[in-house]
Short mmCIF file of C-alpha atoms in Angstrom, two decimals:
data_model
loop_
_atom_site.label_atom_id
_atom_site.label_comp_id
_atom_site.label_asym_id
_atom_site.label_seq_id
_atom_site.Cartn_x
_atom_site.Cartn_y
_atom_site.Cartn_z
CA MET A 1 -0.14 6.17 8.54
CA LYS A 2 -1.24 2.59 8.51
CA LEU A 3 -3.25 1.56 11.52
CA ILE A 4 -1.32 -1.62 12.20
CA ALA A 5 2.29 -2.31 11.40
CA LEU A 6 4.39 -5.45 11.57
CA SER A 7 3.98 -7.79 14.54
CA SER A 8 5.50 -11.20 15.04
CA ILE A 9 2.65 -11.98 17.42
CA THR A 10 -0.12 -11.96 14.90
CA PHE A 11 1.14 -11.32 11.42
CA LEU A 12 3.98 -10.85 9.01
CA MET A 13 3.76 -8.68 5.93
CA ALA A 14 4.45 -9.74 2.39
CA SER A 15 8.16 -9.17 2.95
CA SER A 16 8.39 -12.53 4.74
CA ALA A 17 9.47 -13.98 1.39
CA PHE A 18 12.78 -12.16 1.90
CA ALA A 19 13.27 -13.31 5.53
CA GLN A 20 16.87 -14.02 6.48
CA SER A 21 19.49 -12.41 8.72
CA ILE A 22 22.54 -10.90 7.05
CA VAL A 23 24.78 -10.01 10.02
CA PRO A 24 24.48 -10.70 13.78
CA CYS A 25 21.96 -8.44 15.51
CA GLY A 26 22.49 -6.36 18.66
CA GLY A 27 25.61 -4.80 20.11
CA SER A 28 26.76 -1.31 19.25
CA PHE A 29 24.39 0.28 16.74
CA ASN A 30 27.22 2.04 14.90
CA GLY A 31 29.25 -1.15 14.83
CA PHE A 32 26.26 -3.06 13.52
CA MET A 33 25.72 -0.55 10.73
CA GLN A 34 29.36 -0.72 9.68
CA LYS A 35 29.23 -4.52 9.51
CA PHE A 36 25.95 -4.37 7.64
CA GLY A 37 27.39 -1.89 5.17
CA GLN A 38 30.36 -4.17 4.49
CA ALA A 39 27.96 -7.08 3.91
CA ALA A 40 25.85 -4.98 1.54
CA ILE A 41 28.91 -3.95 -0.49
CA SER A 42 29.95 -7.60 -0.69
CA LYS A 43 26.52 -8.31 -2.18
CA GLY A 44 27.11 -5.77 -4.93
CA VAL A 45 25.44 -2.66 -3.54
CA PRO A 46 27.42 0.46 -4.56
CA SER A 47 29.38 1.95 -1.67
CA ASP A 48 27.97 5.46 -2.15
CA ALA A 49 24.42 4.17 -1.65
CA VAL A 50 25.50 2.13 1.39
CA ASN A 51 27.29 5.11 2.92
CA ALA A 52 24.30 7.39 2.28
CA VAL A 53 21.99 5.05 4.18
CA ILE A 54 24.47 4.62 7.06
CA ALA A 55 24.94 8.39 7.33
CA ASN A 56 21.21 9.01 7.66
CA ALA A 57 20.20 6.02 9.82
CA LYS A 58 19.69 6.80 13.49
CA HIS A 59 18.71 4.43 16.28
CA ARG A 60 15.11 5.21 17.29
CA ASN A 61 13.83 4.07 20.67
CA ASP A 62 10.36 5.26 19.70
CA VAL A 63 10.33 2.70 16.87
CA LEU A 64 11.07 -0.10 19.35
CA LYS A 65 8.34 1.19 21.66
CA LEU A 66 5.79 1.19 18.82
CA ASP A 67 6.90 -2.27 17.76
CA ARG A 68 6.15 -3.66 21.19
CA SER A 69 2.88 -1.87 21.97
CA GLN A 70 0.26 -2.29 19.25
CA ALA A 71 -3.04 -1.79 21.03
CA SER A 72 -5.17 -2.20 17.88
CA PHE A 73 -4.69 -5.96 18.05
CA LYS A 74 -6.70 -6.07 21.27
CA GLN A 75 -9.85 -4.55 19.76
CA THR A 76 -12.78 -6.72 18.75
CA PHE A 77 -13.76 -7.06 15.12
CA LEU A 78 -16.79 -4.81 15.53
CA GLU A 79 -14.74 -2.17 17.37
CA PHE A 80 -11.99 -2.15 14.78
CA SER A 81 -14.16 -2.46 11.67
CA SER A 82 -16.66 0.19 12.79
CA ARG A 83 -13.77 2.64 13.07
CA THR A 84 -11.90 1.69 9.91
CA VAL A 85 -14.80 0.88 7.53
CA SER A 86 -16.22 4.39 7.82
CA SER A 87 -18.76 6.08 5.59
CA ASN A 88 -16.15 8.72 4.73
CA ARG A 89 -13.67 6.11 3.50
CA LEU A 90 -16.35 4.35 1.49
CA GLN A 91 -17.40 7.63 -0.09
CA ILE A 92 -13.84 8.62 -0.97
CA GLY A 93 -13.22 5.08 -2.20
CA ALA A 94 -16.11 5.35 -4.62
CA GLN A 95 -14.68 8.64 -5.90
CA LYS A 96 -11.21 7.14 -6.37
CA LEU A 97 -12.62 4.11 -8.18
CA GLN A 98 -14.25 6.48 -10.64
CA GLN A 99 -11.38 8.98 -10.87
CA TYR A 100 -8.78 6.30 -11.58
CA GLY A 101 -11.11 3.90 -13.36
CA ASP A 102 -8.73 3.33 -16.26
CA VAL A 103 -5.83 2.52 -13.92
CA PHE A 104 -7.94 0.11 -11.85
CA ALA A 105 -9.10 -1.53 -15.09
CA THR A 106 -5.48 -1.98 -16.18
CA ALA A 107 -4.64 -3.47 -12.79
CA GLN A 108 -7.51 -5.92 -13.08
CA ASN A 109 -6.62 -6.86 -16.65
CA ASN A 110 -2.92 -7.32 -15.89
CA TYR A 111 -3.12 -8.93 -12.44
CA GLY A 112 -6.72 -10.07 -12.00
CA VAL A 113 -7.28 -8.17 -8.75
CA SER A 114 -10.65 -6.53 -8.16
CA PRO A 115 -10.51 -2.71 -8.05
CA GLU A 116 -12.41 -2.61 -4.76
CA VAL A 117 -9.73 -4.71 -3.08
CA ILE A 118 -6.92 -2.42 -4.23
CA ALA A 119 -8.89 0.64 -3.16
CA THR A 120 -9.45 -0.94 0.24
CA PHE A 121 -5.74 -1.33 0.96
CA TRP A 122 -5.17 2.23 -0.27
CA ALA A 123 -7.77 3.35 2.27
CA MET A 124 -6.72 1.13 5.17
CA GLU A 125 -3.02 1.84 4.87
CA THR A 126 -2.90 5.63 4.39
CA ASP A 127 -6.40 7.06 3.86
CA PHE A 128 -5.71 7.25 0.13
CA GLY A 129 -2.25 8.76 0.63
CA ALA A 130 -3.19 11.40 3.18
CA ASN A 131 -1.36 9.77 6.10
CA GLN A 132 1.79 8.06 4.86
CA GLY A 133 3.84 8.51 8.04
CA ASN A 134 6.71 10.84 8.86
CA MET A 135 9.29 8.43 10.26
CA SER A 136 12.71 8.29 8.59
CA THR A 137 12.53 5.08 6.59
CA VAL A 138 16.21 4.19 6.93
CA SER A 139 16.20 4.92 10.67
CA ALA A 140 13.14 2.73 11.19
CA LEU A 141 14.59 -0.16 9.19
CA ALA A 142 18.05 0.14 10.72
CA THR A 143 16.61 0.16 14.24
CA LEU A 144 14.50 -2.93 13.61
CA ALA A 145 17.29 -4.69 11.70
CA HIS A 146 19.65 -4.11 14.64
CA ASP A 147 17.05 -5.25 17.19
CA CYS A 148 17.14 -8.97 17.92
CA ARG A 149 13.36 -9.53 17.96
CA ARG A 150 12.96 -9.98 14.19
CA PRO A 151 16.25 -9.29 12.39
CA GLU A 152 15.48 -11.94 9.78
CA LEU A 153 12.56 -9.80 8.59
CA PHE A 154 14.10 -6.35 8.70
CA GLN A 155 17.71 -6.89 7.66
CA PRO A 156 16.68 -7.83 4.09
CA GLN A 157 14.54 -4.68 4.04
CA LEU A 158 17.47 -2.53 5.15
CA LEU A 159 19.49 -4.11 2.34
CA GLY A 160 16.55 -3.37 0.04
CA ALA A 161 16.66 0.29 1.11
CA MET A 162 20.33 0.44 0.11
CA GLN A 163 19.57 -1.20 -3.24
CA LEU A 164 16.62 1.12 -3.81
CA THR A 165 18.84 4.10 -3.00
CA ALA A 166 21.38 2.91 -5.57
CA LYS A 167 18.65 2.78 -8.21
CA GLY A 168 17.42 6.28 -7.37
CA GLY A 169 14.16 4.97 -5.93
CA MET A 170 14.56 6.67 -2.55
CA ASP A 171 16.59 9.37 -0.82
CA PRO A 172 17.88 8.20 2.58
CA ALA A 173 17.94 11.79 3.83
CA THR A 174 14.33 12.62 3.04
CA THR A 175 12.26 9.46 2.49
CA THR A 176 9.74 8.94 5.28
CA GLY A 177 6.93 6.50 5.95
CA ALA A 178 5.49 4.25 8.64
CA TRP A 179 7.42 3.32 11.78
CA ALA A 180 8.12 -0.20 10.44
CA GLY A 181 9.73 1.11 7.26
CA GLU A 182 6.83 0.92 4.80
CA ILE A 183 6.73 3.59 2.11
CA GLY A 184 4.00 5.27 0.10
CA MET A 185 0.26 5.19 -0.42
CA VAL A 186 -0.07 1.43 -0.06
CA GLN A 187 2.83 1.08 2.41
CA MET A 188 5.27 -1.28 0.74
CA LEU A 189 8.69 -2.19 2.11
CA PRO A 190 11.84 -1.51 0.04
CA ALA A 191 12.55 -5.12 -0.97
CA ASP A 192 8.92 -5.47 -2.08
CA ILE A 193 9.14 -2.25 -4.09
CA LEU A 194 12.27 -3.54 -5.83
CA LYS A 195 10.60 -6.82 -6.71
CA LEU A 196 6.99 -5.79 -7.33
CA GLY A 197 6.90 -2.03 -7.89
CA VAL A 198 5.26 -0.88 -11.16
CA ASP A 199 5.78 2.36 -13.07
CA GLY A 200 2.11 3.03 -13.71
CA ASP A 201 2.36 6.55 -15.12
CA GLY A 202 5.26 5.91 -17.50
CA ASP A 203 7.66 8.47 -16.03
CA GLY A 204 10.46 5.93 -15.74
CA ARG A 205 10.37 5.48 -11.97
CA VAL A 206 8.25 3.85 -9.27
CA ASP A 207 6.97 6.57 -6.94
CA LEU A 208 4.56 5.13 -4.40
CA LYS A 209 4.46 8.34 -2.38
CA LYS A 210 3.12 10.68 -5.05
CA SER A 211 1.82 8.61 -7.98
CA PRO A 212 -1.61 6.97 -7.53
CA ASN A 213 -1.04 5.08 -10.79
CA ASP A 214 2.16 3.53 -9.46
CA ALA A 215 0.54 2.73 -6.10
CA ILE A 216 -2.55 1.07 -7.64
CA LEU A 217 -0.61 -1.13 -10.03
CA SER A 218 2.09 -2.02 -7.50
CA ALA A 219 -0.53 -3.06 -4.95
CA ALA A 220 -2.26 -5.17 -7.59
CA ARG A 221 0.98 -6.87 -8.53
CA MET A 222 1.79 -7.61 -4.89
CA LEU A 223 -1.65 -9.11 -4.28
CA ALA A 224 -1.35 -11.17 -7.46
CA SER A 225 2.04 -12.44 -6.31
CA HIS A 226 0.29 -13.97 -3.29
CA GLY A 227 -2.08 -15.96 -5.46
CA TRP A 228 -5.12 -13.77 -6.06
CA ARG A 229 -7.74 -15.69 -8.05
CA LYS A 230 -9.44 -13.61 -10.72
CA ASN A 231 -13.23 -13.20 -10.65
CA GLU A 232 -13.62 -15.00 -7.32
CA PRO A 233 -15.04 -13.64 -4.04
CA TRP A 234 -12.99 -13.17 -0.88
CA ILE A 235 -15.57 -13.19 1.94
CA GLN A 236 -19.34 -13.32 2.15
CA GLU A 237 -21.67 -12.62 5.05
CA VAL A 238 -23.80 -15.68 5.83
CA ILE A 239 -26.56 -16.97 8.07
CA VAL A 240 -26.07 -20.18 10.05
CA ASN A 241 -29.37 -22.03 10.28
CA ASN A 242 -28.11 -25.21 11.92
CA ASP A 243 -25.86 -25.54 14.98
CA GLU A 244 -24.18 -28.53 13.34
CA ALA A 245 -22.23 -26.10 11.13
CA TRP A 246 -20.25 -24.72 14.06
CA GLN A 247 -18.26 -27.91 14.54
CA TYR A 248 -16.60 -27.18 11.19
CA SER A 249 -15.90 -23.49 11.87
CA GLY A 250 -12.50 -21.79 12.00
CA LEU A 251 -9.94 -20.63 9.47
CA ASP A 252 -8.04 -23.88 9.93
CA GLN A 253 -10.97 -25.84 8.46
CA LYS A 254 -11.98 -25.59 4.82
CA ILE A 255 -14.84 -27.52 3.26
CA LYS A 256 -16.71 -27.14 -0.02
CA VAL A 257 -19.46 -24.58 -0.41
CA SER A 258 -21.86 -27.44 -1.20
CA ASP A 259 -21.07 -28.95 2.21
CA TRP A 260 -21.76 -25.65 3.94
CA LYS A 261 -25.14 -25.57 2.23
CA ASN A 262 -25.83 -29.10 3.47
CA VAL A 263 -25.24 -28.06 7.09
CA GLY A 264 -27.52 -25.05 6.88
CA VAL A 265 -25.29 -22.14 5.87
CA SER A 266 -26.86 -19.65 3.47
CA ALA A 267 -25.90 -16.28 2.02
CA ARG A 268 -27.32 -13.26 3.76
CA ASN A 269 -27.54 -11.54 0.37
CA GLY A 270 -27.66 -13.22 -3.01
CA SER A 271 -26.38 -16.78 -3.25
CA LEU A 272 -23.29 -18.77 -2.37
CA PRO A 273 -20.65 -19.20 -5.13
CA ASN A 274 -19.35 -22.27 -6.96
CA ALA A 275 -20.36 -25.40 -5.06
CA GLY A 276 -16.86 -26.87 -5.23
CA MET A 277 -15.04 -23.79 -3.90
CA PRO A 278 -13.37 -24.34 -0.48
CA ALA A 279 -14.50 -22.05 2.30
CA SER A 280 -14.09 -21.49 6.03
CA LEU A 281 -16.78 -20.36 8.45
CA VAL A 282 -15.61 -17.56 10.75
CA ALA A 283 -17.44 -15.80 13.54
CA PRO A 284 -15.07 -13.09 14.79
CA GLN A 285 -17.23 -12.43 17.87
CA GLY A 286 -19.01 -15.72 18.23
CA ARG A 287 -22.23 -17.11 16.86
CA PHE A 288 -24.34 -14.13 17.98
CA GLY A 289 -22.20 -11.64 16.03
CA PRO A 290 -21.49 -11.26 12.31
CA VAL A 291 -20.61 -14.50 10.48
CA PHE A 292 -18.72 -14.96 7.22
CA LEU A 293 -17.56 -17.58 4.80
CA THR A 294 -14.00 -16.87 3.70
CA TYR A 295 -12.82 -18.08 0.30
CA PRO A 296 -9.30 -18.70 -1.12
CA ASN A 297 -8.82 -15.01 -1.94
CA TYR A 298 -9.17 -14.17 1.74
CA ASP A 299 -5.80 -15.88 2.24
CA VAL A 300 -4.30 -13.06 0.17
CA PHE A 301 -5.62 -10.52 2.67
CA LEU A 302 -3.85 -12.54 5.36
CA GLU A 303 -0.65 -12.52 3.31
CA TRP A 304 -0.77 -8.73 3.22
CA ASN A 305 -1.43 -8.55 6.95
CA GLN A 306 -1.76 -11.63 9.12
CA SER A 307 -3.76 -9.92 11.84
CA PHE A 308 -7.14 -11.66 11.75
CA ILE A 309 -9.01 -8.51 12.82
CA TYR A 310 -7.24 -6.30 10.29
CA SER A 311 -7.52 -8.72 7.38
CA LEU A 312 -11.19 -9.49 8.03
CA SER A 313 -12.00 -5.78 8.38
CA ALA A 314 -10.19 -5.07 5.10
CA ALA A 315 -12.01 -7.91 3.36
CA TYR A 316 -15.32 -6.60 4.71
CA MET A 317 -14.52 -3.07 3.52
CA ALA A 318 -13.81 -4.41 0.04
CA THR A 319 -17.26 -6.01 -0.07
CA ARG A 320 -18.80 -2.67 0.96
CA MET A 321 -16.91 -0.89 -1.82
CA ALA A 322 -18.27 -3.55 -4.18
CA GLY A 323 -21.82 -2.64 -3.16
CA GLU A 324 -22.69 -5.06 -0.36
CA PRO A 325 -24.81 -3.71 2.53
CA LYS A 326 -23.59 -3.03 6.04
CA LEU A 327 -23.16 -6.21 8.06
CA LEU A 328 -25.50 -7.49 10.74
CA SER A 329 -23.68 -6.71 13.98
CA GLY A 330 -26.00 -8.97 15.99
CA ASN A 331 -25.70 -9.17 19.75
CA PRO A 332 -22.35 -10.80 20.58
CA GLU A 333 -21.58 -12.11 24.02
CA LYS A 334 -19.49 -9.66 26.01
CA ALA A 335 -15.80 -9.72 25.17
CA LEU A 336 -13.30 -10.70 27.83
CA THR A 337 -10.87 -8.05 29.06
CA THR A 338 -7.23 -8.20 28.04
CA ASN A 339 -6.27 -9.59 31.45
CA GLN A 340 -9.02 -12.20 31.24
CA VAL A 341 -7.75 -13.28 27.82
CA LYS A 342 -4.25 -13.58 29.27
CA THR A 343 -5.65 -15.77 32.05
CA LEU A 344 -7.49 -17.83 29.46
CA GLN A 345 -4.33 -18.24 27.38
CA THR A 346 -2.39 -19.29 30.45
CA ARG A 347 -4.99 -21.94 31.31
CA LEU A 348 -5.04 -23.19 27.73
CA ALA A 349 -1.25 -23.41 27.70
CA GLN A 350 -1.33 -25.34 30.97
CA LYS A 351 -3.63 -27.85 29.27
CA GLY A 352 -1.11 -28.33 26.48
CA TYR A 353 -2.46 -25.97 23.82
CA ASN A 354 -0.08 -23.87 21.74
CA VAL A 355 -1.49 -20.35 22.00
CA GLY A 356 1.78 -18.60 21.18
CA LYS A 357 2.67 -15.71 23.45
CA VAL A 358 0.36 -14.96 26.39
CA ASP A 359 -0.45 -11.43 25.25
CA GLY A 360 -4.19 -10.88 25.67
CA ILE A 361 -4.73 -11.03 21.90
CA ILE A 362 -7.24 -13.52 20.49
CA GLY A 363 -5.16 -14.74 17.57
CA ALA A 364 -5.55 -17.77 15.35
CA LYS A 365 -3.88 -20.20 17.77
CA THR A 366 -5.98 -19.04 20.70
CA ARG A 367 -9.18 -19.31 18.66
CA ALA A 368 -8.29 -22.84 17.54
CA ALA A 369 -7.64 -23.88 21.15
CA ILE A 370 -10.94 -22.35 22.27
CA ARG A 371 -12.82 -24.28 19.59
CA ASP A 372 -11.22 -27.53 20.68
CA VAL A 373 -12.18 -26.93 24.32
CA GLN A 374 -15.73 -26.09 23.27
CA ILE A 375 -15.99 -29.26 21.19
CA LYS A 376 -14.64 -31.45 24.00
CA ASN A 377 -17.11 -29.96 26.45
CA GLY A 378 -20.11 -30.36 24.19
CA VAL A 379 -20.81 -26.66 23.68
CA ILE A 380 -21.20 -24.83 20.38
CA SER A 381 -17.69 -24.41 18.96
CA HIS A 382 -17.63 -20.89 17.52
CA GLY A 383 -14.16 -19.97 18.81
CA TRP A 384 -15.23 -16.91 20.81
CA PRO A 385 -14.01 -16.75 24.45
CA THR A 386 -16.79 -16.27 26.97
CA ALA A 387 -17.23 -16.30 30.73
CA LYS A 388 -18.71 -19.78 30.38
CA LEU A 389 -15.55 -20.97 28.65
CA MET A 390 -13.48 -19.58 31.52
CA SER A 391 -15.54 -21.65 33.94
CA LEU A 392 -15.02 -24.77 31.82
CA LEU A 393 -11.27 -24.30 32.19
#
């Protein structure tokens, strides 16, 4: 099962393109499902498919509990990446890249996406299909569509499940997956499967649960739909030789590679790419930890999963699969506890910064606020919360 599922706090999956509510959320679950079924039929979904989904959809309190308690977001980059970018996954990834070389080549030719990137999502989501999840897909989607936290995201996916059922692409009684409704080896949601699924083995159907060919090509098509740029890098580990560079750091700031060179940023291995390519300098655990330049293709990782820690770990894994060495972990300053981060977020909010929800998670908004405080106080602005920053606030 995928390590991180959907969270409105830090990321939305690719399904956000379908985001809209169909019927009012909440109230009686059975009443909601009946209203939803009527709406689906009015949109042209055959009644037998609608009734099959309704008959098999159960309200799941455990889905709501999982949706509201995703501890992985509170790990540091080094904690999360050291666990997910394992030697075993890299070894299996190398085997899969060789075993399905022709399929990966087709994916790259058709969609421009590097094989190592596709293999990375295959690994990160389900350990190459070994852990696809055992939650009833229609129950998960119905529960989240009924819940009023994010109905605009999940109601279109519940409709997609009905449409997919009508096309024979899933069986509401038996199809299982992740707790947020994702299906198959690369964990795609029903509406995404309908729009972007590819029959890679030519059997006349898209089967992301059992067909590696289908999963590889469907993942490539989804990544391409988010703007993947062929033959371009996604991230690169770098060395910062001049403290001046830190004032331009953060995902919200992009400057040309030539400008990064001018302020003392150099590649740890090899050389930096095209001088005119835009890039952001990110230090997930501050200036004493690993440091990367992220390029336009990194935005596609964020489209797949907008958790900064997840997306950066996935991007790093893809570089390892492409042959890059293990990163320099450095000696980062000690991370704040979850409660300390909550206190920090509260203080930042009191000073007028938009940090989103006070949740103890160092997301993009919190990092941007930290950088601004660091700049205003004349300290190096690397965006990592420290005890010194707490004292400044």
